[in-house]
């Protein structure tokens, strides 16, 4: 009789040990991710509504009355903006808008190295005011979202937060999983039991809310990581080498109509930037599609003695290529520079990048969505959905609901921790006396560590710290 009893008890002890181990990893992941997730959620929600927020904040500069009068040409508006800026300021960007109630925006690089937007009334040419590009509210929110405004260190922290969120999601769903007959009941599984009290109420709210938000959180992580400064760049290079990412260059590809690039200017022209070719990500554009960020900007074939093509001709050329509204034109800033038209619309399939010779008006490079590799096409859709752009206001509301829901989960997790944490201790769940096999989980974490090396290094560090901090205690428990 004893042997059968032991055989039946063994699976139960394995399950308990496995759930205890999952709880520990969920705790460690949450402890690190929780404060950063709140920052990501709040800043992400605000940035999602940038199209509505900025015109309200800067209405005196961005919004004009629709007088139905003839509009000034882009070149005339640019001349008005140049006249309003210091003599040594350099015009770097023209933002093209056809909305009759929006002002014309031109960006200048100032002698200090910072950039400034100048807003001009398109109907009477009046300069409405200026706005710092680096210090405007939405740029600050974006910098918080991407790197806590701490430079490379902050960007790595946010990248790690995304990776550890994957661990938090996986372990959280596993802990929630309704074993046995509990799966047939909605209360406590699909709906929180609001009749509970104390920590049990918070636990139900946390677990049920977490499982409803798990898919959205997973999507946010996977669609956001390709934009990270460390792993994202490596992933982009890998996708390109496998012909699945962005075009390998603005020339030499069958699907890209272009000419071979000229050499960088010896004076440090458009291309020469720290000894490397100028990339799309280096241009002063407000937004650049992920798929073309690392492509090299070609050189104009003409020479400084030739006259520059008017900006209005570039606008007309963009219209012929199907680019009509809400796009940026990076202006040439050297004798070898080009006009770069960057169209980053809500519909990824309409994305377009044109490089135009500043002297001849010839299109040197034309990169469309169809030029992208399979991975880049998927990421383009993910980016549009992630930013709440793809299907308008509904997309913004859904993204905001998921983001704020994740922030609420962080709060409920924090409250649960406070309610169970002993005084003056970390309050981590105790390690099980028995080590469960968990081969699938170990393999999954190892795979995550390989795909995300920085994540793998921190997982190893947490595992070592865990063994050193709790190893003796666990051994005593096992002997007991």
Short mmCIF file of C-alpha atoms in Angstrom, two decimals:
data_model
loop_
_atom_site.label_atom_id
_atom_site.label_comp_id
_atom_site.label_asym_id
_atom_site.label_seq_id
_atom_site.Cartn_x
_atom_site.Cartn_y
_atom_site.Cartn_z
CA UNK A 1 0.00 0.00 0.00
CA UNK A 2 2.89 2.37 0.71
CA UNK A 3 4.38 2.14 -2.77
CA UNK A 4 1.19 3.17 -4.58
CA UNK A 5 0.71 6.04 -2.15
CA UNK A 6 4.26 7.24 -2.82
CA UNK A 7 3.72 6.97 -6.56
CA UNK A 8 0.55 9.05 -6.37
CA UNK A 9 2.15 11.68 -4.14
CA UNK A 10 5.18 12.20 -6.34
CA UNK A 11 3.46 14.13 -9.14
CA UNK A 12 1.86 16.47 -6.60
CA UNK A 13 5.23 17.36 -5.08
CA UNK A 14 6.66 17.98 -8.55
CA UNK A 15 3.80 20.33 -9.41
CA UNK A 16 4.19 22.22 -6.14
CA UNK A 17 7.94 22.56 -6.65
CA UNK A 18 7.46 23.68 -10.24
CA UNK A 19 4.88 26.31 -9.34
CA UNK A 20 7.08 27.57 -6.51
CA UNK A 21 10.01 27.94 -8.92
CA UNK A 22 7.82 29.73 -11.48
CA UNK A 23 6.60 32.05 -8.77
CA UNK A 24 10.17 32.95 -7.84
CA UNK A 25 11.07 33.81 -11.44
CA UNK A 26 7.81 35.75 -11.82
CA UNK A 27 8.72 37.67 -8.68
CA UNK A 28 12.22 38.52 -9.86
CA UNK A 29 10.97 39.59 -13.29
CA UNK A 30 8.21 41.72 -11.78
CA UNK A 31 10.56 43.33 -9.25
CA UNK A 32 12.73 44.67 -12.07
CA UNK A 33 10.05 45.32 -14.70
CA UNK A 34 7.33 46.84 -12.49
CA UNK A 35 8.64 50.45 -12.18
CA UNK A 36 9.87 50.53 -15.78
CA UNK A 37 6.59 49.10 -17.04
CA UNK A 38 4.71 51.97 -15.41
CA UNK A 39 6.98 54.47 -17.19
CA UNK A 40 6.56 52.64 -20.51
CA UNK A 41 2.77 52.49 -20.10
CA UNK A 42 2.28 56.17 -19.25
CA UNK A 43 4.73 57.55 -21.82
CA UNK A 44 3.50 55.12 -24.48
CA UNK A 45 -0.09 56.22 -23.95
CA UNK A 46 0.80 59.90 -24.18
CA UNK A 47 2.96 59.41 -27.27
CA UNK A 48 0.16 57.41 -28.88
CA UNK A 49 -1.97 60.57 -28.82
CA UNK A 50 0.75 62.86 -30.16
CA UNK A 51 -1.32 63.86 -33.24
CA UNK A 52 -4.02 65.25 -30.94
CA UNK A 53 -1.84 66.56 -28.08
CA UNK A 54 0.74 68.65 -29.94
CA UNK A 55 -1.73 70.83 -31.89
CA UNK A 56 -3.46 71.61 -28.57
CA UNK A 57 -0.21 72.41 -26.74
CA UNK A 58 1.22 74.57 -29.51
CA UNK A 59 -1.96 75.82 -31.12
CA UNK A 60 -0.61 79.35 -31.60
CA UNK A 61 2.18 77.99 -33.82
CA UNK A 62 0.71 74.90 -35.45
CA UNK A 63 -2.88 75.91 -36.20
CA UNK A 64 -4.00 78.67 -38.61
CA UNK A 65 -7.36 79.88 -39.85
CA UNK A 66 -8.41 78.45 -43.21
CA UNK A 67 -8.88 81.68 -45.17
CA UNK A 68 -9.25 79.82 -48.47
CA UNK A 69 -6.76 82.31 -49.89
CA UNK A 70 -3.95 81.22 -52.22
CA UNK A 71 -1.05 79.61 -50.38
CA UNK A 72 2.54 80.79 -50.63
CA UNK A 73 4.88 78.43 -52.44
CA UNK A 74 7.11 76.18 -50.31
CA UNK A 75 10.20 78.07 -51.45
CA UNK A 76 8.64 81.40 -50.44
CA UNK A 77 7.66 80.00 -47.03
CA UNK A 78 11.15 78.61 -46.55
CA UNK A 79 12.61 82.04 -47.39
CA UNK A 80 10.37 83.60 -44.71
CA UNK A 81 11.59 81.06 -42.16
CA UNK A 82 15.24 81.60 -43.13
CA UNK A 83 14.82 85.35 -42.67
CA UNK A 84 13.51 84.81 -39.13
CA UNK A 85 16.46 82.66 -38.04
CA UNK A 86 20.06 83.61 -37.17
CA UNK A 87 22.32 84.06 -40.19
CA UNK A 88 24.36 80.91 -39.46
CA UNK A 89 21.33 78.65 -38.89
CA UNK A 90 21.03 75.89 -41.50
CA UNK A 91 17.69 74.72 -42.90
CA UNK A 92 17.55 70.92 -42.59
CA UNK A 93 13.91 69.83 -42.97
CA UNK A 94 10.65 70.87 -44.58
CA UNK A 95 7.54 69.20 -43.18
CA UNK A 96 4.85 69.08 -45.86
CA UNK A 97 1.19 69.34 -44.79
CA UNK A 98 -1.83 69.93 -47.01
CA UNK A 99 -4.30 70.36 -44.15
CA UNK A 100 -5.65 73.91 -44.68
CA UNK A 101 -5.59 74.59 -40.92
CA UNK A 102 -1.94 73.62 -40.35
CA UNK A 103 1.01 75.96 -40.57
CA UNK A 104 4.15 75.24 -42.56
CA UNK A 105 7.04 73.83 -40.50
CA UNK A 106 10.75 74.12 -41.26
CA UNK A 107 13.55 72.79 -39.04
CA UNK A 108 16.91 74.56 -38.64
CA UNK A 109 20.17 73.44 -37.09
CA UNK A 110 21.40 76.23 -34.82
CA UNK A 111 25.04 77.15 -34.11
CA UNK A 112 24.65 75.53 -30.68
CA UNK A 113 24.04 72.16 -32.36
CA UNK A 114 20.39 71.98 -31.32
CA UNK A 115 17.50 72.10 -33.76
CA UNK A 116 14.54 74.47 -33.90
CA UNK A 117 11.25 74.35 -35.76
CA UNK A 118 9.96 77.56 -37.36
CA UNK A 119 6.22 77.81 -38.10
CA UNK A 120 4.95 80.02 -40.91
CA UNK A 121 1.38 80.92 -41.89
CA UNK A 122 1.00 79.53 -45.43
CA UNK A 123 -1.57 82.21 -46.40
CA UNK A 124 0.18 85.45 -45.43
CA UNK A 125 3.78 84.32 -44.79
CA UNK A 126 3.78 85.51 -41.17
CA UNK A 127 6.23 83.70 -38.88
CA UNK A 128 4.11 82.33 -36.03
CA UNK A 129 6.92 81.29 -33.69
CA UNK A 130 9.56 78.67 -32.99
CA UNK A 131 9.81 75.46 -31.01
CA UNK A 132 12.86 73.53 -29.84
CA UNK A 133 12.97 70.10 -31.45
CA UNK A 134 14.92 68.52 -28.58
CA UNK A 135 12.92 70.09 -25.75
CA UNK A 136 9.35 69.88 -27.03
CA UNK A 137 7.15 67.80 -24.74
CA UNK A 138 6.56 64.85 -27.06
CA UNK A 139 10.28 64.47 -27.76
CA UNK A 140 10.90 64.32 -24.01
CA UNK A 141 8.17 61.73 -23.61
CA UNK A 142 9.63 59.70 -26.45
CA UNK A 143 13.09 59.86 -24.87
CA UNK A 144 11.62 58.70 -21.56
CA UNK A 145 9.86 55.84 -23.31
CA UNK A 146 12.96 54.68 -25.17
CA UNK A 147 15.68 55.31 -22.61
CA UNK A 148 14.54 57.18 -19.48
CA UNK A 149 16.52 60.19 -20.86
CA UNK A 150 19.69 58.44 -19.61
CA UNK A 151 21.35 57.87 -22.97
CA UNK A 152 22.76 54.43 -23.77
CA UNK A 153 22.34 53.21 -20.19
CA UNK A 154 18.64 54.01 -20.19
CA UNK A 155 18.14 52.42 -23.60
CA UNK A 156 19.74 49.19 -22.37
CA UNK A 157 17.55 49.24 -19.25
CA UNK A 158 14.40 49.64 -21.32
CA UNK A 159 15.52 46.87 -23.67
CA UNK A 160 16.07 44.60 -20.66
CA UNK A 161 12.65 45.58 -19.31
CA UNK A 162 11.09 44.38 -22.56
CA UNK A 163 12.99 41.10 -22.45
CA UNK A 164 12.16 40.42 -18.80
CA UNK A 165 8.52 41.18 -19.58
CA UNK A 166 8.59 38.02 -21.73
CA UNK A 167 9.62 36.03 -18.65
CA UNK A 168 6.95 37.75 -16.58
CA UNK A 169 4.27 36.95 -19.14
CA UNK A 170 5.28 33.30 -19.50
CA UNK A 171 5.54 32.58 -15.79
CA UNK A 172 2.40 34.60 -15.04
CA UNK A 173 0.27 32.62 -17.51
CA UNK A 174 1.70 29.35 -16.16
CA UNK A 175 0.80 30.32 -12.58
CA UNK A 176 -2.70 31.35 -13.69
CA UNK A 177 -3.31 28.14 -15.68
CA UNK A 178 -6.52 26.52 -14.34
CA UNK A 179 -5.54 22.94 -13.49
CA UNK A 180 -8.21 20.28 -13.05
CA UNK A 181 -11.86 21.16 -12.62
CA UNK A 182 -11.08 24.81 -11.93
CA UNK A 183 -10.84 25.36 -15.68
CA UNK A 184 -14.62 24.87 -15.96
CA UNK A 185 -15.35 27.80 -13.67
CA UNK A 186 -15.25 31.37 -14.87
CA UNK A 187 -14.87 32.93 -11.41
CA UNK A 188 -11.24 33.23 -10.43
CA UNK A 189 -10.09 32.13 -13.92
CA UNK A 190 -11.66 34.41 -16.50
CA UNK A 191 -13.37 36.83 -14.11
CA UNK A 192 -12.01 38.16 -10.80
CA UNK A 193 -13.91 37.18 -7.64
CA UNK A 194 -14.72 40.61 -6.35
CA UNK A 195 -16.34 39.15 -3.23
CA UNK A 196 -12.93 38.16 -1.85
CA UNK A 197 -11.10 40.27 0.68
CA UNK A 198 -7.51 41.24 1.39
CA UNK A 199 -4.61 39.82 -0.57
CA UNK A 200 -6.84 37.19 -2.23
CA UNK A 201 -8.86 40.00 -3.88
CA UNK A 202 -5.70 41.63 -5.19
CA UNK A 203 -4.37 38.26 -6.39
CA UNK A 204 -7.54 37.54 -8.40
CA UNK A 205 -7.48 41.01 -9.91
CA UNK A 206 -3.80 40.61 -10.81
CA UNK A 207 -4.03 37.09 -12.23
CA UNK A 208 -7.22 37.49 -14.25
CA UNK A 209 -6.29 40.94 -15.50
CA UNK A 210 -2.85 39.66 -16.45
CA UNK A 211 -4.11 36.83 -18.60
CA UNK A 212 -6.47 39.15 -20.48
CA UNK A 213 -3.59 41.53 -21.18
CA UNK A 214 -0.94 38.89 -21.92
CA UNK A 215 -1.35 38.89 -25.72
CA UNK A 216 -1.29 42.68 -25.89
CA UNK A 217 1.81 42.84 -23.68
CA UNK A 218 3.54 40.19 -25.81
CA UNK A 219 2.73 42.18 -28.96
CA UNK A 220 4.07 45.41 -27.46
CA UNK A 221 7.36 43.74 -26.52
CA UNK A 222 7.89 41.98 -29.85
CA UNK A 223 6.95 45.03 -31.92
CA UNK A 224 9.03 47.40 -29.78
CA UNK A 225 12.30 45.46 -29.47
CA UNK A 226 13.27 45.88 -33.17
CA UNK A 227 13.56 49.63 -32.45
CA UNK A 228 15.91 49.12 -29.49
CA UNK A 229 19.39 50.56 -29.77
CA UNK A 230 21.34 47.38 -28.98
CA UNK A 231 19.44 44.22 -29.91
CA UNK A 232 17.36 46.04 -32.53
CA UNK A 233 20.43 47.06 -34.53
CA UNK A 234 21.84 43.53 -34.42
CA UNK A 235 18.50 42.07 -35.43
CA UNK A 236 18.26 44.50 -38.34
CA UNK A 237 21.72 43.46 -39.56
CA UNK A 238 20.83 39.76 -39.27
CA UNK A 239 17.54 40.24 -41.12
CA UNK A 240 19.36 42.06 -43.89
CA UNK A 241 22.05 39.39 -44.26
CA UNK A 242 19.27 36.84 -44.70
CA UNK A 243 17.55 39.10 -47.29
CA UNK A 244 14.52 39.37 -45.00
CA UNK A 245 14.96 42.91 -43.72
CA UNK A 246 15.39 46.33 -45.29
CA UNK A 247 17.10 46.72 -48.67
CA UNK A 248 20.87 46.17 -48.40
CA UNK A 249 21.50 49.59 -49.88
CA UNK A 250 20.01 52.28 -52.02
CA UNK A 251 21.72 50.77 -55.05
CA UNK A 252 22.76 47.45 -56.48
CA UNK A 253 19.43 45.79 -55.74
CA UNK A 254 17.15 44.62 -58.53
CA UNK A 255 14.04 46.11 -56.92
CA UNK A 256 15.58 49.54 -56.33
CA UNK A 257 15.93 51.96 -59.25
CA UNK A 258 19.08 53.92 -58.59
CA UNK A 259 22.58 54.87 -59.54
CA UNK A 260 25.84 54.01 -57.81
CA UNK A 261 26.62 56.44 -54.99
CA UNK A 262 29.27 59.06 -55.22
CA UNK A 263 32.14 59.27 -52.77
CA UNK A 264 31.86 61.22 -49.57
CA UNK A 265 32.83 64.82 -49.72
CA UNK A 266 36.41 65.40 -48.53
CA UNK A 267 35.19 68.42 -46.60
CA UNK A 268 32.88 66.24 -44.55
CA UNK A 269 29.76 66.56 -46.65
CA UNK A 270 26.36 64.88 -46.51
CA UNK A 271 27.81 61.41 -46.16
CA UNK A 272 30.84 61.97 -44.04
CA UNK A 273 29.75 61.46 -40.47
CA UNK A 274 32.44 60.25 -38.08
CA UNK A 275 34.18 58.59 -41.00
CA UNK A 276 31.11 56.62 -42.02
CA UNK A 277 28.50 56.99 -44.74
CA UNK A 278 25.40 58.98 -43.87
CA UNK A 279 22.44 56.72 -43.05
CA UNK A 280 18.74 57.50 -43.16
CA UNK A 281 18.63 57.40 -39.35
CA UNK A 282 21.18 60.24 -39.33
CA UNK A 283 18.91 62.62 -41.24
CA UNK A 284 16.89 65.27 -39.34
CA UNK A 285 13.54 63.61 -40.10
CA UNK A 286 10.78 63.50 -37.50
CA UNK A 287 10.10 59.83 -38.28
CA UNK A 288 11.82 57.26 -40.48
CA UNK A 289 10.47 53.80 -41.39
CA UNK A 290 12.37 51.00 -39.62
CA UNK A 291 13.00 49.23 -42.91
CA UNK A 292 15.16 52.01 -44.38
CA UNK A 293 16.82 53.40 -41.27
CA UNK A 294 20.23 51.88 -42.01
CA UNK A 295 20.26 52.42 -45.77
CA UNK A 296 22.98 54.75 -47.04
CA UNK A 297 22.02 58.15 -48.41
CA UNK A 298 23.41 58.62 -51.97
CA UNK A 299 25.24 61.69 -53.23
CA UNK A 300 24.08 64.23 -55.79
CA UNK A 301 25.88 63.79 -59.09
CA UNK A 302 26.09 67.50 -59.87
CA UNK A 303 28.52 70.10 -58.52
CA UNK A 304 28.34 73.22 -56.44
CA UNK A 305 28.37 75.55 -59.46
CA UNK A 306 24.97 74.28 -60.56
CA UNK A 307 21.77 75.77 -59.17
CA UNK A 308 19.65 73.81 -56.71
CA UNK A 309 16.28 72.41 -57.75
CA UNK A 310 13.46 74.43 -56.09
CA UNK A 311 11.73 72.81 -53.13
CA UNK A 312 8.39 73.11 -54.92
CA UNK A 313 9.72 70.90 -57.72
CA UNK A 314 10.61 68.22 -55.17
CA UNK A 315 7.08 68.46 -53.71
CA UNK A 316 5.63 68.06 -57.22
CA UNK A 317 7.93 65.08 -57.85
CA UNK A 318 6.81 63.45 -54.59
CA UNK A 319 3.17 63.91 -55.63
CA UNK A 320 3.88 62.10 -58.93
CA UNK A 321 5.14 59.17 -56.87
CA UNK A 322 1.96 59.07 -54.79
CA UNK A 323 3.28 61.05 -51.80
CA UNK A 324 0.85 63.88 -51.21
CA UNK A 325 0.60 64.81 -47.53
CA UNK A 326 2.20 64.62 -44.08
CA UNK A 327 5.78 63.77 -45.01
CA UNK A 328 9.23 65.22 -44.47
CA UNK A 329 11.84 66.42 -46.93
CA UNK A 330 15.39 66.41 -45.53
CA UNK A 331 17.15 69.31 -47.26
CA UNK A 332 20.66 68.99 -48.70
CA UNK A 333 23.20 70.51 -46.34
CA UNK A 334 26.33 70.15 -48.48
CA UNK A 335 27.33 70.36 -52.17
CA UNK A 336 26.97 66.58 -52.46
CA UNK A 337 23.73 66.35 -50.49
CA UNK A 338 20.36 65.21 -51.74
CA UNK A 339 16.72 65.92 -51.06
CA UNK A 340 15.35 62.94 -49.11
CA UNK A 341 11.59 62.48 -49.13
CA UNK A 342 10.44 60.25 -46.25
CA UNK A 343 6.82 59.14 -46.16
CA UNK A 344 5.80 57.27 -42.99
CA UNK A 345 1.99 56.97 -43.17
CA UNK A 346 -0.40 54.95 -41.04
CA UNK A 347 -0.71 52.30 -43.75
CA UNK A 348 2.70 50.55 -44.00
CA UNK A 349 2.09 49.52 -47.60
CA UNK A 350 2.21 53.19 -48.61
CA UNK A 351 5.66 53.83 -47.05
CA UNK A 352 8.05 55.45 -49.51
CA UNK A 353 11.57 56.87 -49.50
CA UNK A 354 12.96 58.96 -52.35
CA UNK A 355 16.47 60.41 -52.71
CA UNK A 356 16.52 63.25 -55.26
CA UNK A 357 19.59 64.85 -56.82
CA UNK A 358 19.60 68.46 -55.66
CA UNK A 359 20.86 69.79 -59.03
CA UNK A 360 19.06 67.68 -61.64
CA UNK A 361 15.90 66.66 -59.77
CA UNK A 362 16.55 63.06 -60.81
CA UNK A 363 15.38 60.30 -58.46
CA UNK A 364 18.53 58.50 -57.32
CA UNK A 365 16.71 55.97 -55.18
CA UNK A 366 13.09 54.91 -54.80
CA UNK A 367 12.39 52.45 -51.96
CA UNK A 368 8.81 51.34 -51.35
CA UNK A 369 7.15 48.82 -49.04
CA UNK A 370 7.37 46.23 -51.81
CA UNK A 371 11.17 46.59 -51.68
CA UNK A 372 11.28 45.41 -48.05
CA UNK A 373 12.07 41.87 -46.99
CA UNK A 374 9.43 39.73 -45.28
CA UNK A 375 10.58 40.54 -41.74
CA UNK A 376 10.71 44.27 -42.44
CA UNK A 377 7.17 44.17 -43.84
CA UNK A 378 5.89 42.45 -40.69
CA UNK A 379 7.74 44.93 -38.46
CA UNK A 380 6.26 47.84 -40.42
CA UNK A 381 2.76 46.61 -39.59
CA UNK A 382 3.78 45.97 -35.98
CA UNK A 383 5.14 49.51 -35.66
CA UNK A 384 1.98 51.09 -37.04
CA UNK A 385 -0.19 49.10 -34.64
CA UNK A 386 2.20 49.66 -31.71
CA UNK A 387 2.03 53.43 -32.20
CA UNK A 388 -1.77 53.43 -32.53
CA UNK A 389 -1.69 54.66 -36.12
CA UNK A 390 -3.01 51.83 -38.27
CA UNK A 391 -6.79 52.12 -37.81
CA UNK A 392 -7.18 55.56 -36.32
CA UNK A 393 -8.70 56.48 -32.98
CA UNK A 394 -9.80 52.89 -32.25
CA UNK A 395 -6.17 51.77 -32.51
CA UNK A 396 -5.11 54.54 -30.13
CA UNK A 397 -7.78 53.58 -27.59
CA UNK A 398 -6.90 49.87 -27.70
CA UNK A 399 -3.18 50.58 -27.27
CA UNK A 400 -3.90 52.93 -24.39
CA UNK A 401 -6.17 50.40 -22.67
CA UNK A 402 -3.46 47.73 -22.87
CA UNK A 403 -0.75 50.12 -21.68
CA UNK A 404 -2.72 51.46 -18.73
CA UNK A 405 -3.86 47.93 -17.91
CA UNK A 406 -0.22 46.85 -17.66
CA UNK A 407 0.47 49.80 -15.38
CA UNK A 408 -2.46 48.69 -13.20
CA UNK A 409 -1.00 45.17 -13.06
CA UNK A 410 2.25 46.64 -11.78
CA UNK A 411 0.31 48.42 -9.04
CA UNK A 412 -1.63 45.28 -8.01
CA UNK A 413 1.60 43.26 -7.99
CA UNK A 414 3.22 45.88 -5.77
CA UNK A 415 0.27 45.82 -3.34
CA UNK A 416 0.40 42.01 -3.18
CA UNK A 417 4.11 42.18 -2.42
CA UNK A 418 3.56 44.72 0.38
CA UNK A 419 0.85 42.54 1.91
CA UNK A 420 3.00 39.39 2.03
CA UNK A 421 6.50 40.85 2.51
CA UNK A 422 8.01 40.31 5.95
CA UNK A 423 9.49 43.39 7.57
CA UNK A 424 12.97 44.41 6.36
CA UNK A 425 13.29 41.54 3.87
CA UNK A 426 12.99 41.26 0.11
CA UNK A 427 10.03 38.94 0.44
CA UNK A 428 10.94 36.64 -2.44
CA UNK A 429 8.98 33.36 -2.55
CA UNK A 430 10.98 30.62 -0.82
CA UNK A 431 12.82 28.11 -2.99
CA UNK A 432 11.31 24.61 -3.08
CA UNK A 433 13.24 21.96 -1.13
CA UNK A 434 13.04 19.71 -4.17
CA UNK A 435 14.40 20.80 -7.53
CA UNK A 436 11.77 20.18 -10.23
CA UNK A 437 12.93 18.94 -13.67
CA UNK A 438 11.18 21.70 -15.74
CA UNK A 439 13.11 20.76 -18.89
CA UNK A 440 10.76 22.68 -21.17
CA UNK A 441 11.08 25.84 -19.08
CA UNK A 442 14.85 25.57 -18.88
CA UNK A 443 15.04 25.08 -22.63
CA UNK A 444 12.71 28.03 -23.24
CA UNK A 445 14.71 30.36 -20.99
CA UNK A 446 17.95 29.21 -22.63
CA UNK A 447 16.44 29.99 -26.05
CA UNK A 448 15.38 33.45 -24.87
CA UNK A 449 18.89 34.00 -23.54
CA UNK A 450 20.42 33.06 -26.89
CA UNK A 451 18.03 35.23 -28.92
CA UNK A 452 18.50 38.16 -26.50
CA UNK A 453 22.13 37.93 -25.27
CA UNK A 454 21.82 40.85 -22.85
CA UNK A 455 18.80 39.14 -21.34
CA UNK A 456 20.73 35.86 -21.13
CA UNK A 457 23.55 37.55 -19.21
CA UNK A 458 21.16 39.07 -16.67
CA UNK A 459 19.28 35.77 -16.26
CA UNK A 460 22.57 34.06 -15.47
CA UNK A 461 23.40 36.81 -12.98
CA UNK A 462 19.99 36.46 -11.27
CA UNK A 463 20.36 32.65 -11.14
CA UNK A 464 23.83 32.91 -9.57
CA UNK A 465 22.64 35.51 -7.05
CA UNK A 466 19.66 33.36 -6.22
CA UNK A 467 21.86 30.30 -5.59
CA UNK A 468 24.32 32.28 -3.47
CA UNK A 469 21.66 34.08 -1.45
CA UNK A 470 19.40 31.11 -0.78
CA UNK A 471 21.55 28.05 -1.45
CA UNK A 472 22.35 27.13 2.16
CA UNK A 473 18.80 27.66 3.31
CA UNK A 474 17.48 25.44 0.54
CA UNK A 475 19.98 22.74 1.37
CA UNK A 476 18.80 22.75 4.96
CA UNK A 477 15.20 22.49 3.80
CA UNK A 478 16.06 19.55 1.56
CA UNK A 479 17.79 17.69 4.42
CA UNK A 480 14.86 18.40 6.71
#
